[in-house]
Coordinates of C-alpha atoms in Angstrom, one line a residue:
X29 CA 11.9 -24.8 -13.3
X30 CA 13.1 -24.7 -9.8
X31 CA 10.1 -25.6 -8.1
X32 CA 11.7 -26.7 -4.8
X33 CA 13.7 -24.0 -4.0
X34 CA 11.6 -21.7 -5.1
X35 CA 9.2 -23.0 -2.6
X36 CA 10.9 -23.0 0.1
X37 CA 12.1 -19.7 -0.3
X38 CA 8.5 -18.0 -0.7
X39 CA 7.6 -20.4 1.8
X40 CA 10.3 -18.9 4.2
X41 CA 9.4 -15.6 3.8
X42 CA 6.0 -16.2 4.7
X43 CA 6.8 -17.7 7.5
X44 CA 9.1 -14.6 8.6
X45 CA 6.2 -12.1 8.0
X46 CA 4.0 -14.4 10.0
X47 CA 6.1 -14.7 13.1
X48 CA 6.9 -11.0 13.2
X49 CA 3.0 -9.9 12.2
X50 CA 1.9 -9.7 15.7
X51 CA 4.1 -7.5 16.9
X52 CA 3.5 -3.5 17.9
X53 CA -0.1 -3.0 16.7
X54 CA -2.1 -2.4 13.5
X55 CA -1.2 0.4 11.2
X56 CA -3.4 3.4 10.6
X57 CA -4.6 1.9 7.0
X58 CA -5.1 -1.4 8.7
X59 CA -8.0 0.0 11.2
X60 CA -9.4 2.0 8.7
X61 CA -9.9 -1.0 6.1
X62 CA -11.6 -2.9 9.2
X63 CA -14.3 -0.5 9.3
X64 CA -14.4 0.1 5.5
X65 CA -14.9 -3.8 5.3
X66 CA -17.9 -3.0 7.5
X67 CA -19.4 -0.6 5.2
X68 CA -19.0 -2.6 1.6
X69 CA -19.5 -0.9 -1.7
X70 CA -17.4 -1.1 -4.9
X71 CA -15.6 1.9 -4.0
X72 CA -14.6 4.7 -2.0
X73 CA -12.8 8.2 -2.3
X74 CA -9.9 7.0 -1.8
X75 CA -9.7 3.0 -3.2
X76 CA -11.6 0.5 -5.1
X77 CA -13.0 -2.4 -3.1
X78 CA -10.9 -5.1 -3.1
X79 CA -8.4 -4.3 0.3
X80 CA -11.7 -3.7 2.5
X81 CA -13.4 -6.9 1.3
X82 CA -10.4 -8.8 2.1
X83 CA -10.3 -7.1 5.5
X84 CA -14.3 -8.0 5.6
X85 CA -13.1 -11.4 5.4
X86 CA -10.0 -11.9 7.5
X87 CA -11.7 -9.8 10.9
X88 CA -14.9 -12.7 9.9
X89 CA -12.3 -15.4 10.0
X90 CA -9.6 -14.3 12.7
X91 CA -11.3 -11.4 15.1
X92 CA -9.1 -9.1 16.0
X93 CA -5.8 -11.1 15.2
X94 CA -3.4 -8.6 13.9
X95 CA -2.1 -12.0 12.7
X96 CA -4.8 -13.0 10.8
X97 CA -5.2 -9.4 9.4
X98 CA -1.8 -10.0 8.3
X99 CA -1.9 -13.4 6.9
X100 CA -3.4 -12.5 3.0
X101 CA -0.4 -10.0 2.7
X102 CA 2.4 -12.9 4.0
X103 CA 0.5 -14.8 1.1
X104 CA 1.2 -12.4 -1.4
X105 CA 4.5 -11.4 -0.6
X106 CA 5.1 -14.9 -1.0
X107 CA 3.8 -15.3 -4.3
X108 CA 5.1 -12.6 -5.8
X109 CA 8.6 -14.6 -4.7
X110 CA 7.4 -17.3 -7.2
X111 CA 6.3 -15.1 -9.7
X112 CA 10.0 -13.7 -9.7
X113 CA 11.2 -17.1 -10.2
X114 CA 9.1 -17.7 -13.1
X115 CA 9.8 -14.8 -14.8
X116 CA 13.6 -15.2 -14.3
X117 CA 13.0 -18.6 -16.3
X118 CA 11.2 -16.4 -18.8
X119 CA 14.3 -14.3 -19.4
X120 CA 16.5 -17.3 -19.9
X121 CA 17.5 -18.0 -16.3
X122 CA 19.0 -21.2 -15.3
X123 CA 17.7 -22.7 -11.8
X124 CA 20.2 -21.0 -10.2
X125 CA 19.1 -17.9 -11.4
X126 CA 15.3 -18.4 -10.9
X127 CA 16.4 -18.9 -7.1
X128 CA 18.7 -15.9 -7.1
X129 CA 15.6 -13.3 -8.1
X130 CA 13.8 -15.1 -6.3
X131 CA 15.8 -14.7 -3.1
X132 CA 16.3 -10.7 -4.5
X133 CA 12.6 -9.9 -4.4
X134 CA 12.5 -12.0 -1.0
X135 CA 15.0 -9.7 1.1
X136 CA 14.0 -6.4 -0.6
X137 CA 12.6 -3.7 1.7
X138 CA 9.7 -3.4 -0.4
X139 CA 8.1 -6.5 -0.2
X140 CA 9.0 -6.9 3.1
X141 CA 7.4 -4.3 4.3
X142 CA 4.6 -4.8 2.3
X143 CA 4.4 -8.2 3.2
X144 CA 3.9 -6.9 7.1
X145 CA 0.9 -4.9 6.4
X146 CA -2.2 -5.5 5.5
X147 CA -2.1 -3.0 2.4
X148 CA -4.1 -1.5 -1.1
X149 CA -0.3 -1.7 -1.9
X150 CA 0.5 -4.8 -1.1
X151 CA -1.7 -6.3 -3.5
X152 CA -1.0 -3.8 -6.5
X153 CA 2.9 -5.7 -5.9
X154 CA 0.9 -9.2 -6.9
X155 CA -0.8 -7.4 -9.4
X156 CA 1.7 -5.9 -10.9
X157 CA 4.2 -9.5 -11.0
X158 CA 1.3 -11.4 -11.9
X159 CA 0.2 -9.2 -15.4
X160 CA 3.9 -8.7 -16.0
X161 CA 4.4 -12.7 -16.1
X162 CA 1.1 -13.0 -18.1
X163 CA 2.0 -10.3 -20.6
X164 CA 5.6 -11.8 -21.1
X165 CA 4.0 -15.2 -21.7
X166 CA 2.4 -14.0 -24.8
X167 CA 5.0 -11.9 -25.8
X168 CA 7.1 -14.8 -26.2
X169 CA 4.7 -17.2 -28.0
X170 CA 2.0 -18.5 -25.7
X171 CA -1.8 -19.2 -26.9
X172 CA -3.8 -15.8 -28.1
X173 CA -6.4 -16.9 -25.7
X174 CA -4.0 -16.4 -23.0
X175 CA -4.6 -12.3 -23.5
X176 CA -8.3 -13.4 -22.0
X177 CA -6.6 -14.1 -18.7
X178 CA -4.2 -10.8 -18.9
X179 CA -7.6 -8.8 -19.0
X180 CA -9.3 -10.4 -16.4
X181 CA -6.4 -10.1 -13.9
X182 CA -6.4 -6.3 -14.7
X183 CA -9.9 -5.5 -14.2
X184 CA -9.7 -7.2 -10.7
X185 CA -6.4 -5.4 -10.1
X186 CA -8.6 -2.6 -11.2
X187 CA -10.5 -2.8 -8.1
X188 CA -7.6 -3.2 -5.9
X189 CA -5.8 0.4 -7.3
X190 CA -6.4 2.2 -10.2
X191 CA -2.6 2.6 -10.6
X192 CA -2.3 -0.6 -12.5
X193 CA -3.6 1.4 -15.3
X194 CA -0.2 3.2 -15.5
X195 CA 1.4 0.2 -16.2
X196 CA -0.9 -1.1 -19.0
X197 CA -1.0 2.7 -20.5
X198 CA 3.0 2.1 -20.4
X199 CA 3.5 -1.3 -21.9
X200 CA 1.3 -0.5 -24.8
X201 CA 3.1 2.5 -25.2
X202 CA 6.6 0.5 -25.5
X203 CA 4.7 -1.8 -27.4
X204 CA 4.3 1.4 -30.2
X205 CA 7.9 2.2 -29.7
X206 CA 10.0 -1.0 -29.8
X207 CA 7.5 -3.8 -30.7
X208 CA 6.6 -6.4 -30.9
X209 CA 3.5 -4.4 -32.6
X210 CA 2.2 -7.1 -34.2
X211 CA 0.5 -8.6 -31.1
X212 CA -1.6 -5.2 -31.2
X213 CA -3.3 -6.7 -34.1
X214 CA -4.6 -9.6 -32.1
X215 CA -8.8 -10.0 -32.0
X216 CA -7.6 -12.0 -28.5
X217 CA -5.4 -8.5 -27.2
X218 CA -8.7 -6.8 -27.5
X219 CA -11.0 -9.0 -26.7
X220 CA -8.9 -9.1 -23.3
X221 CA -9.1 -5.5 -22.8
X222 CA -13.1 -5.1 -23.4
X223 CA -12.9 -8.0 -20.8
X224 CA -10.7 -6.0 -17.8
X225 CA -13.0 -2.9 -18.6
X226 CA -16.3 -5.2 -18.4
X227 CA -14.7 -6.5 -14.7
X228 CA -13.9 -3.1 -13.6
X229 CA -16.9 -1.9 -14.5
X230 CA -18.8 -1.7 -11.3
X231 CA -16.0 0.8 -9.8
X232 CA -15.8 2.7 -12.9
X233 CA -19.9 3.7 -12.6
X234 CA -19.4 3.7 -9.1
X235 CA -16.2 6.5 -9.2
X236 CA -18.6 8.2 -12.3
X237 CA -21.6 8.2 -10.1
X238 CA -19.4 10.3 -7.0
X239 CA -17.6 12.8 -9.0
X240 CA -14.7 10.9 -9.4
X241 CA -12.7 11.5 -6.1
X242 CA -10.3 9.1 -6.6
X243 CA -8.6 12.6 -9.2
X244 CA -9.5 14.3 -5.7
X245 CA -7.2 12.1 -3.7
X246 CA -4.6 12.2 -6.5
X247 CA -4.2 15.5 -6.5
X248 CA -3.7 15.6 -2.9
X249 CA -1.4 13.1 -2.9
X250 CA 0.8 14.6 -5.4
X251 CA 0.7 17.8 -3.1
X252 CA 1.8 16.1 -0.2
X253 CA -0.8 15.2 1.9
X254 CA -0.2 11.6 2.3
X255 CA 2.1 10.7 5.3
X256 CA 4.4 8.1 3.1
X257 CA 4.6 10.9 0.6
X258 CA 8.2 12.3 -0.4
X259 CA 9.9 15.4 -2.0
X260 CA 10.2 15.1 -5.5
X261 CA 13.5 15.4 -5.9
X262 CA 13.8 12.4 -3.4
X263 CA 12.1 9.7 -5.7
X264 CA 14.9 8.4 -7.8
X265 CA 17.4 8.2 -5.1
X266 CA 14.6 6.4 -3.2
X267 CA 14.6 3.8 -6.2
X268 CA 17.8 2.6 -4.9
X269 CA 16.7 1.5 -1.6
X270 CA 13.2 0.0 -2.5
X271 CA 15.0 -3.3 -3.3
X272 CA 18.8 -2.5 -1.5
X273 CA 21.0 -0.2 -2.1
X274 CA 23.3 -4.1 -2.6
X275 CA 20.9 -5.1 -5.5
X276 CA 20.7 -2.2 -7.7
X277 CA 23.7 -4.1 -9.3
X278 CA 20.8 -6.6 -10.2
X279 CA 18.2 -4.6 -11.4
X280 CA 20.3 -2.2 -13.3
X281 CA 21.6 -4.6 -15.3
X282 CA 18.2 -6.0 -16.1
X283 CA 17.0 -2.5 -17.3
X284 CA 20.0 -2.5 -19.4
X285 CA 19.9 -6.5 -20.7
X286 CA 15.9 -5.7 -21.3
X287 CA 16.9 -3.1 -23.5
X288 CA 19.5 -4.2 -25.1
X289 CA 19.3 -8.4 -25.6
X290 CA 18.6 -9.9 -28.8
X291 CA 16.8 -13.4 -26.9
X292 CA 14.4 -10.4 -25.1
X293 CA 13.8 -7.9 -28.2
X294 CA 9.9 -9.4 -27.5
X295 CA 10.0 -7.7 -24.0
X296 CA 11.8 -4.6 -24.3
X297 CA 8.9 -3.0 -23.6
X298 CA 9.1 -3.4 -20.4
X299 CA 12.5 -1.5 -20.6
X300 CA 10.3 1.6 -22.1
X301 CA 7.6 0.9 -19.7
X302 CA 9.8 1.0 -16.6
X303 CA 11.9 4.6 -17.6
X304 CA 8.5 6.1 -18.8
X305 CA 6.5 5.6 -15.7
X306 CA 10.2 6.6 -13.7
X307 CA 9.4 10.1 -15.6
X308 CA 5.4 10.3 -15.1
X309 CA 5.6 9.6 -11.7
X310 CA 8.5 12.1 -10.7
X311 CA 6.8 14.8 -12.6
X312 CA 2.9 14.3 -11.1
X313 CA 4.6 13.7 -7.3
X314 CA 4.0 9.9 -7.3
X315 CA 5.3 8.4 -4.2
X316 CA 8.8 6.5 -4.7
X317 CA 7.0 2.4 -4.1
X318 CA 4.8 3.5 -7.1
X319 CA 7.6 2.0 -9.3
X320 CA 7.9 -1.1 -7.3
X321 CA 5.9 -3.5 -9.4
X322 CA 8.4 -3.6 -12.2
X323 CA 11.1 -4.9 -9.7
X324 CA 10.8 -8.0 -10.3
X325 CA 10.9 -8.0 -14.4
X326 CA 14.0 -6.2 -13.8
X327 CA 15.6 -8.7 -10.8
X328 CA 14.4 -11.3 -13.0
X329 CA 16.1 -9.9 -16.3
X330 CA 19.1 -9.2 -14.3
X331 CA 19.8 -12.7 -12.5
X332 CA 21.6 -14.4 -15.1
X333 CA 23.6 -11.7 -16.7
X334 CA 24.7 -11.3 -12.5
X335 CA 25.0 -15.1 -12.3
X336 CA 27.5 -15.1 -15.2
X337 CA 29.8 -12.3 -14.0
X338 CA 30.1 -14.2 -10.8
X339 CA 30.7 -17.6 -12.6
X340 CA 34.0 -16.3 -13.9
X341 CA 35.2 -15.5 -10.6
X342 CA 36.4 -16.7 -7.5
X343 CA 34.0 -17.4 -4.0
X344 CA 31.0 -16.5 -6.5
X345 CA 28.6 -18.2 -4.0
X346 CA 30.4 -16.1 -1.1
X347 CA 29.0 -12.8 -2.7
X348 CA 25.9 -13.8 -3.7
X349 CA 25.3 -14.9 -0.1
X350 CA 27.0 -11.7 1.5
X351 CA 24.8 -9.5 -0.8
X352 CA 21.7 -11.2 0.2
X353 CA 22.7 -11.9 3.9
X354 CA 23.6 -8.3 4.6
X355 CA 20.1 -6.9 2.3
X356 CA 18.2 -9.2 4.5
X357 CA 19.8 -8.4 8.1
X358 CA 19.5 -4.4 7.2
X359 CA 15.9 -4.3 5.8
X360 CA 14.5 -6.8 8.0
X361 CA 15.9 -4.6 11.2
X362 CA 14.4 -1.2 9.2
X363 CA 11.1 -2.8 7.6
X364 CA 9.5 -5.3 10.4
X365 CA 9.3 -4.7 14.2
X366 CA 12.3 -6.4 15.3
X367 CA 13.9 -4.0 17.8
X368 CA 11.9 -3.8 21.2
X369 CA 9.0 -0.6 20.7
X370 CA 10.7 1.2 23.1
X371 CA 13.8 0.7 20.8
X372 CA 12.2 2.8 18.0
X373 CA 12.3 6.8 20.2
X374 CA 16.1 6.2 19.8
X375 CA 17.1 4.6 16.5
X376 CA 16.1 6.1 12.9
X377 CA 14.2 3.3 12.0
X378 CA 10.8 5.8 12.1
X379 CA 12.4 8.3 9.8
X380 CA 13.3 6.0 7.3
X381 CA 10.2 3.8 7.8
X382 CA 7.8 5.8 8.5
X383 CA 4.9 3.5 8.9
X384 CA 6.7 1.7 11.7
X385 CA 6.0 4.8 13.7
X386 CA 2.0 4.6 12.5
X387 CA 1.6 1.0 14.2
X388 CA 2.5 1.9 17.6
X389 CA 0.5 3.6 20.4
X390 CA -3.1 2.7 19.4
X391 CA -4.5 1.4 22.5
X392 CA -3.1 4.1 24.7
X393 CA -4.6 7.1 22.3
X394 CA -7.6 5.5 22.6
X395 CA -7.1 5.2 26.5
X396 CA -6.7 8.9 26.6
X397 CA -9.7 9.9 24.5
X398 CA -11.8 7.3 27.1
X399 CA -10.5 9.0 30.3
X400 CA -12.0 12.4 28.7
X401 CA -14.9 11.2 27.3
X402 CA -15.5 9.4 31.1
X403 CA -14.7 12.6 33.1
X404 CA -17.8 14.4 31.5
X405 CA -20.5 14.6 33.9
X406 CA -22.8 11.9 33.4
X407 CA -25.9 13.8 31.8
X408 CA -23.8 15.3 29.2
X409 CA -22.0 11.6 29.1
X410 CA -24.3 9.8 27.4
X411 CA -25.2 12.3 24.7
X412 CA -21.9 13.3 23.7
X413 CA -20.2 12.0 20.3
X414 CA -16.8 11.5 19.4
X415 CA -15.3 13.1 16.1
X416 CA -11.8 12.7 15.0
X417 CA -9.4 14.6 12.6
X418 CA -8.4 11.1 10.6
X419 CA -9.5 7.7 9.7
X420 CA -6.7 6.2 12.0
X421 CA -7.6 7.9 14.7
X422 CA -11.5 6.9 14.0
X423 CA -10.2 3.4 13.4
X424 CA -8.9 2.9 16.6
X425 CA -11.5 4.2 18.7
X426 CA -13.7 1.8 16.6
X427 CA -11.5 -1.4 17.4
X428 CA -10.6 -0.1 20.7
X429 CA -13.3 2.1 22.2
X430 CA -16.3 0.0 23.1
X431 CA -14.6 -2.1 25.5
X432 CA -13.9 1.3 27.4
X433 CA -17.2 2.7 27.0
X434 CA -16.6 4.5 23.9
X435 CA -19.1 5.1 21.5
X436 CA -18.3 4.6 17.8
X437 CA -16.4 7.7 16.2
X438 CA -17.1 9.8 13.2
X439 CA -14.7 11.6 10.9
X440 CA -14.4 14.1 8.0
X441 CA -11.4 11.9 6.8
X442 CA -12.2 10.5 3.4
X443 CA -14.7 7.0 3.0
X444 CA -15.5 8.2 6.6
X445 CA -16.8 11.5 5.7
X446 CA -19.6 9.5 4.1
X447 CA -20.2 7.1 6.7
X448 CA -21.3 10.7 9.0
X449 CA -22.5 13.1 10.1
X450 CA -22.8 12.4 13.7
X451 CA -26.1 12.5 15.1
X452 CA -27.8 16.0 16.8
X453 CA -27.8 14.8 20.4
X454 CA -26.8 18.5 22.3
X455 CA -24.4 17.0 24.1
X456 CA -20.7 17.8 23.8
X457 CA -18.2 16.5 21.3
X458 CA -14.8 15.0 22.4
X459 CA -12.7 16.3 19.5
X460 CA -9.8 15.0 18.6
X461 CA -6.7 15.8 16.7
X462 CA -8.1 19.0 15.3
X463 CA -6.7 22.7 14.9
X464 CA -8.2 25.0 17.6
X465 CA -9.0 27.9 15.5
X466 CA -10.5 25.4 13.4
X467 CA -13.2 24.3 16.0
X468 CA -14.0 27.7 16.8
X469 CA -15.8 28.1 14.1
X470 CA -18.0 25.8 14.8
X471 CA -18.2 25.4 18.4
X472 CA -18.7 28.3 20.6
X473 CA -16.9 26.8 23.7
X474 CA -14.0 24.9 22.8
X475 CA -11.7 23.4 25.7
X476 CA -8.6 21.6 25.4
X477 CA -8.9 18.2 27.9
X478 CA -5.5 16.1 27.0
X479 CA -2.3 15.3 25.3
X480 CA -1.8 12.3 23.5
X481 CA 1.1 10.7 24.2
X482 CA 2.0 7.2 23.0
X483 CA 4.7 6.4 26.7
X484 CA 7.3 5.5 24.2
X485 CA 8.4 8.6 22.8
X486 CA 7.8 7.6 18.7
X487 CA 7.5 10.8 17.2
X488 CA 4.3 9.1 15.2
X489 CA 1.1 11.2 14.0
X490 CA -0.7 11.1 16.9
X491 CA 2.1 12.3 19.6
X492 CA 1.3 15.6 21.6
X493 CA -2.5 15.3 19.4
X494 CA -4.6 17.3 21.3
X495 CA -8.1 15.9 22.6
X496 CA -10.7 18.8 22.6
X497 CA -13.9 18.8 24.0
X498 CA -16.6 21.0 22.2
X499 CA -19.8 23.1 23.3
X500 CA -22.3 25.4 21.9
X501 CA -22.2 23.6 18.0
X502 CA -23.4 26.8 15.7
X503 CA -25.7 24.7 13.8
X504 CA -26.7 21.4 13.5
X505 CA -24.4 18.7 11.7
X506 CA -25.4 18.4 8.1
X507 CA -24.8 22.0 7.8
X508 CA -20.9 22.1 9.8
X509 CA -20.3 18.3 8.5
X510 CA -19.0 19.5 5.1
X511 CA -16.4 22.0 6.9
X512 CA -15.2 18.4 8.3
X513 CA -13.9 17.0 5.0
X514 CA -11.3 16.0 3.9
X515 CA -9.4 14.0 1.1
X516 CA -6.0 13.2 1.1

């Protein structure tokens, strides 16, 4: 096992995401998990737990560090590096090919830009390595008992996403069609899956006790209402640039060796598992990174069949680093704010990534709802309330807003839907980000006081928002609140 290297490498990365997690501002998720971690419960319409209890922990330990919000996803990113590694030795890898998936995984443009942001998606990529390298373990021999620990990472996984279900539905699917099928028979298998279910528990009654809206939000996401989301037709070519466009002549391979390898019959389901949930996800409108936890089986399959092509040729070394090097350089540059802000108006980096665009401009929005929200005459001033169209937009005025004399905002925008309604003061409501024909119906004076704009030109979200302010509400708030929801 290549424990050095390996180490240094994840330990690199780490570092990287580190020195670059200060920079621009906190992503729209980011704000809204802070105040989620403020409001703890075992789940919410649109997540499990898991994210805002780590966001709970970091803003207890770190503040307002965007840093230290950032540091538990630098961690991961990190680990799934090692986890790569160790699942390259799994599949017969050398040290030199434990390093080279490694260093794969390491430059991709998923992880790094996972590894950036403090993300539900962040951790459903350790999730995913880590039951991958569990289940592979026993498929190739380990201790029975070991199927305890496989179920115990899933249920907490469990209450990180609920898409880590998709890949346990697949693998035991592949498991019926191409073996080994004999593990299925295991007291230990089953005893590890009464034991995820018993540890997911409290989010399953809790998801059972709301109606389950986490169907809700995946409906709407496979409609399009998530920002990230993608045209179907869009998702496989979008497979060849979640690791580089470069090292799809890694992965590919390891599809094909995982299929096809007499030393890794004991893991083809993985090959089944990867091209079923390719088809599942294309047909219900998954987004593209859904896919991205089986990267590193595949990198990790792939290494030394890659390793041995190269071996019989020339300045090997020179193209391995070249691959790497130029992977690096390009998804670094697209996935983590290198370039100056002011950089991003006049490169494509936004349209490619688009949550680069969602992590700049916070403090100025807020700026502009406190100028509005000041120029109110003073008696209306201190009964008015604050209510915006999305939980970024509530997020920020929440980090932001107090030290300008803000008050705290309220949305319709999923977990913050229940945290509401505002309270019935009869003052007026600064409004923002909302459709005027909307408000109408349930203001009877609505007037338009600014345009948000972020002095950068990022053609984010929240550029040319309007901020309204409303008068004459037509009823009191738990009546118009539920006209103010939504999920997506």
């Amino acid at each position: 096992m290549a424990w050095r290297p390996l180490a240094l490498l994840s330990g690199g990365l780490a570092a990287l995401l580190v020195i670059f997690g200060a920079r621009y501002g906190p992503h729209r998720d980011e704000l809204y998990f802070a105040t989620a971690g403020q409001h703890l419960a075992w789940g919410y319409v649109d997540q499990p737990s898991f994210t805002p209890l780590i966001a709970r922990l970091v803003t207890e330990l770190f503040g307002d560090a965007l840093v230290g919000w950032r540091l538990p996803s630098a961690l991961a990113a990190s680990a799934v590096v090692l986890l790569t590694g160790l699942l390259a030795r799994r599949m017969g890898g050398d040290s030199a090919a434990q390093l080279l998936a490694g260093a794969a995984i390491a430059v991709s443009a998923i992880l790094l830009i996972l590894g950036h942001l403090l993300s539900t998606a962040t951790f459903d990529l350790l999730f995913w390595t880590l039951t991958t390298f569990l289940v592979v373990r026993q498929l190739q021999g380990a201790d029975p008992r070991g199927w305890l620990l496989v179920g115990l990472v899933i249920g907490i996984a469990l209450h990180n996403k609920t898409l880590v279900a998709a890949l346990v539905a697949a693998v035991l699917i592949g498991l019926l069609a191409v073996g080994p099928r004999s593990v299925l028979r295991s007291v230990w298998l089953w005893a590890g899956a009464g034991l995820a279910v018993l540890t997911w528990l409290p989010n399953l009654l809790w998801q059972a006790d709301h109606g389950w809206p986490q169907l809700t939000l995946a409906q709407a996401i496979a409609g399009g209402s998530s920002g990230s989301s993608q045209p179907w037709w869009l998702f496989l070519p979008m497979q060849l640039v979640l690791v580089s466009p470069v090292l799809v002549a890694m992965w590919v391979p390891g599809l094909v060796r995982l299929w096809r390898a007499v030393e890794l019959r004991p893991v083809r389901c993985f090959a089944v598992a990867y091209m079923l949930l390719a088809v599942v996800f294309l047909v219900s409108g998954g987004k593209p990174y859904y896919l991205a936890g089986l990267y590193p089986v595949l990198l990790a399959a792939g290494a030394p069949s890659v390793l041995g092509w190269l071996r019989r040729r020339s300045h090997a070394w020179a193209w391995v680093v070249g691959g790497l090097g130029l992977s690096l350089l390009v998804n670094a540059v697209l996935m983590l704010p290198v370039l100056p802000v002011r950089a991003l108006a006049v490169t494509p980096i936004v349209d490619i990534n688009y949550d680069a665009g969602e992590t700049v401009g916070w403090p100025t929005f807020v700026s502009t709802v406190a100028d509005v929200y000041a120029d109110l005459p003073p008696a209306e001033r201190s009964q008015a309330v604050v209510v915006t169209q999305n939980y970024g937009e509530a997020g920020a005025i929440d980090r932001y807003g107090a030290d300008l004399g803000l008050p705290k905002a309220y949305s319709g925008h999923n977990a913050y839907y229940d945290w509401g309604p505002p309270p019935d003061t009869g003052g007026p409501v600064v409004l923002v980000g909302f459709d005027e024909a909307f408000l109408r119906t349930a203001f009877g004076d609505v007037t338009r006081a600014a345009t948000l704009d972020n002095g950068v030109g990022v053609e984010n979200e929240e550029q040319g928002t309007p901020v309204w302010i409303g008068r004459d509400q037509r009823g009191p708030w738990v009546e118009i609140w539920p006209t103010f929801r939504r999920v997506g």
